[in-house]
CSV table of C-alpha atoms in Angstrom, one decimal:
chain,number,residue,atom,x,y,z
A,1,MET,CA,203.4,-16.8,-187.8
A,2,THR,CA,206.3,-19.0,-188.5
A,3,ILE,CA,209.6,-18.5,-186.7
A,4,SER,CA,212.6,-18.8,-189.1
A,5,ASN,CA,215.6,-20.9,-188.3
A,6,SER,CA,217.8,-17.9,-188.2
A,7,GLU,CA,215.5,-16.2,-185.6
A,8,ILE,CA,215.7,-19.4,-183.5
A,9,GLN,CA,219.5,-19.3,-183.8
A,10,ILE,CA,219.6,-15.6,-182.7
A,11,GLU,CA,217.3,-16.4,-179.7
A,12,LEU,CA,219.6,-19.3,-178.7
A,13,LYS,CA,222.7,-17.0,-178.9
A,14,ILE,CA,220.9,-14.4,-176.7
A,15,GLN,CA,220.0,-17.1,-174.1
A,16,ARG,CA,223.6,-18.3,-174.1
A,17,GLY,CA,224.8,-14.7,-173.6
A,18,ILE,CA,222.5,-14.3,-170.7
A,19,ARG,CA,223.7,-17.5,-169.1
A,20,GLN,CA,227.3,-16.4,-169.6
A,21,ALA,CA,226.6,-13.2,-167.8
A,22,GLU,CA,225.2,-14.9,-164.7
A,23,ASP,CA,228.4,-15.0,-162.8
A,24,GLN,CA,228.7,-11.2,-163.3
A,25,LEU,CA,225.1,-10.8,-162.1
A,26,VAL,CA,225.6,-12.9,-158.9
A,27,ILE,CA,228.8,-11.1,-158.1
A,28,ALA,CA,227.3,-7.6,-158.6
A,29,ILE,CA,224.2,-8.1,-156.4
A,30,GLN,CA,226.2,-9.9,-153.7
A,31,ASP,CA,228.7,-7.0,-153.8
A,32,ALA,CA,225.8,-4.5,-153.5
A,33,LEU,CA,224.3,-6.4,-150.5
A,34,ASP,CA,227.8,-6.7,-148.8
A,35,LYS,CA,229.1,-3.2,-149.4
A,36,THR,CA,226.2,-0.8,-149.2
A,37,LYS,CA,224.1,0.7,-146.4
A,38,TYR,CA,220.5,-0.4,-145.8
A,39,GLY,CA,218.3,-1.2,-142.9
A,40,ASN,CA,216.6,-4.4,-141.7
A,41,LEU,CA,215.5,-5.4,-145.2
A,42,GLU,CA,213.3,-8.5,-145.2
A,43,GLU,CA,213.4,-11.1,-147.9
A,44,SER,CA,209.7,-10.5,-148.6
A,45,GLN,CA,210.3,-6.9,-149.4
A,46,PHE,CA,213.1,-7.9,-151.8
A,47,ARG,CA,210.8,-10.5,-153.4
A,48,ASN,CA,208.2,-7.8,-153.9
A,49,LEU,CA,210.8,-6.0,-156.1
A,50,VAL,CA,211.5,-9.3,-157.9
A,51,ARG,CA,207.7,-9.7,-158.5
A,52,VAL,CA,207.5,-6.2,-160.1
A,53,ALA,CA,210.3,-7.0,-162.4
A,54,ASP,CA,208.6,-10.3,-163.4
A,55,THR,CA,205.4,-8.6,-164.2
A,56,THR,CA,206.5,-5.5,-166.2
A,57,ASP,CA,208.3,-4.9,-169.6
A,58,SER,CA,209.6,-1.6,-168.3
A,59,THR,CA,212.9,-1.0,-166.6
A,60,GLU,CA,211.7,2.4,-165.4
A,61,VAL,CA,208.7,0.7,-163.6
A,62,ILE,CA,211.2,-1.4,-161.7
A,63,LYS,CA,213.3,1.6,-160.7
A,64,ASN,CA,210.2,3.6,-159.9
A,65,PHE,CA,208.9,0.8,-157.5
A,66,LEU,CA,212.3,0.7,-155.8
A,67,LEU,CA,212.2,4.6,-155.3
A,68,TYR,CA,208.7,4.2,-153.9
A,69,GLN,CA,210.0,1.7,-151.4
A,70,VAL,CA,212.8,4.0,-150.4
A,71,GLY,CA,210.2,6.8,-149.8
A,72,ARG,CA,208.1,4.5,-147.6
A,73,GLU,CA,210.9,3.5,-145.3
A,74,ASP,CA,214.7,3.4,-144.9
A,75,LYS,CA,215.2,-0.4,-145.2
A,76,TRP,CA,216.7,0.0,-148.7
A,77,GLY,CA,218.9,2.9,-147.5
A,78,ARG,CA,218.9,6.4,-148.9
A,79,GLY,CA,221.4,8.4,-151.0
A,80,GLU,CA,224.9,7.7,-152.0
A,81,GLY,CA,226.2,4.4,-150.7
A,82,SER,CA,222.7,3.0,-150.2
A,83,LEU,CA,221.5,-0.4,-151.5
A,84,ALA,CA,218.7,1.2,-153.5
A,85,ASN,CA,221.2,3.6,-155.2
A,86,ARG,CA,223.5,0.7,-156.1
A,87,ILE,CA,220.7,-1.4,-157.5
A,88,ILE,CA,219.6,1.5,-159.8
A,89,HIS,CA,223.2,2.1,-160.8
A,90,ASP,CA,223.7,-1.6,-161.6
A,91,ILE,CA,220.5,-1.6,-163.7
A,92,ASP,CA,221.4,1.5,-165.6
A,93,LYS,CA,225.1,0.7,-166.1
A,94,THR,CA,226.3,-2.8,-165.4
A,95,LEU,CA,223.2,-4.7,-166.6
A,96,LYS,CA,222.5,-2.4,-169.5
A,97,THR,CA,226.0,-2.7,-170.8
A,98,ALA,CA,225.8,-6.4,-170.5
A,99,ALA,CA,222.5,-6.4,-172.5
A,100,GLU,CA,224.0,-4.1,-175.1
A,101,ASN,CA,227.0,-6.5,-175.6
A,102,ILE,CA,224.7,-9.5,-175.9
A,103,GLY,CA,222.6,-7.5,-178.4
A,104,LYS,CA,225.6,-6.5,-180.4
A,105,SER,CA,226.7,-10.1,-180.7
A,106,VAL,CA,223.5,-10.8,-182.6
A,107,ASN,CA,223.1,-7.4,-184.3
A,108,ARG,CA,220.0,-6.6,-182.2
A,109,LYS,CA,219.5,-2.9,-181.5
A,110,ASN,CA,216.4,-3.3,-179.3
A,111,ILE,CA,217.9,-4.8,-176.1
A,112,ASN,CA,215.0,-4.2,-173.8
A,113,SER,CA,214.0,-7.9,-173.5
A,114,ILE,CA,217.6,-8.9,-172.8
A,115,TRP,CA,218.0,-6.1,-170.3
A,116,LEU,CA,214.9,-7.1,-168.5
A,117,GLU,CA,216.0,-10.7,-168.3
A,118,LEU,CA,219.3,-9.7,-166.8
A,119,ILE,CA,217.5,-7.4,-164.2
A,120,ARG,CA,215.1,-10.2,-163.3
A,121,ARG,CA,217.9,-12.7,-162.7
A,122,TYR,CA,220.1,-10.1,-160.9
A,123,LEU,CA,217.2,-9.4,-158.5
A,124,GLY,CA,216.3,-13.0,-158.1
A,125,TYR,CA,219.9,-13.8,-157.1
A,126,GLY,CA,219.7,-10.8,-154.7
A,127,ALA,CA,216.6,-12.3,-153.0
A,128,ARG,CA,218.5,-15.5,-152.4
A,129,TYR,CA,221.6,-13.9,-151.1
A,130,LEU,CA,219.6,-11.7,-148.8
A,131,MET,CA,218.0,-14.8,-147.3
A,132,TYR,CA,221.4,-16.2,-146.6
A,133,LYS,CA,222.7,-12.9,-145.1
A,134,ASN,CA,219.7,-12.5,-142.8
A,135,LYS,CA,220.0,-16.1,-141.7
A,136,ILE,CA,223.5,-15.9,-140.7
A,137,LYS,CA,223.0,-12.5,-139.1
A,138,ASN,CA,220.1,-13.9,-137.0
A,139,PRO,CA,220.2,-17.7,-137.0
A,140,LYS,CA,217.3,-18.1,-134.5
A,141,SER,CA,214.8,-16.1,-136.5
A,142,ARG,CA,213.6,-19.0,-138.7
């Protein structure tokens, strides 16, 4: 199957839109980690969520895994004001809206692949920022 020049141009515009949304993603996940309640969350636990996001094409699977983690232990927080709740909210609202805006810019109705890429980046930036937060909170632990 040959990819047309217009399809390549659309894909390039989508990638540019995703890159332009990166500041928003970084700010959103840092804000979530700074302003929500959660327990002694380890980087490896956050990276497990990143791995799930990297291996699925379903936004619901990502949220389901996070809810599973919340059910197992309180490290993600629980209820209103929790990190888990904020991440799910960001996925459903902030990231989906950004994906819809990028999709509209190229007349694409199916935004799932755009939305997933934004989620993956958001969570990846979160894993990095959590490493930083844990390191400054407990500098002798590494």
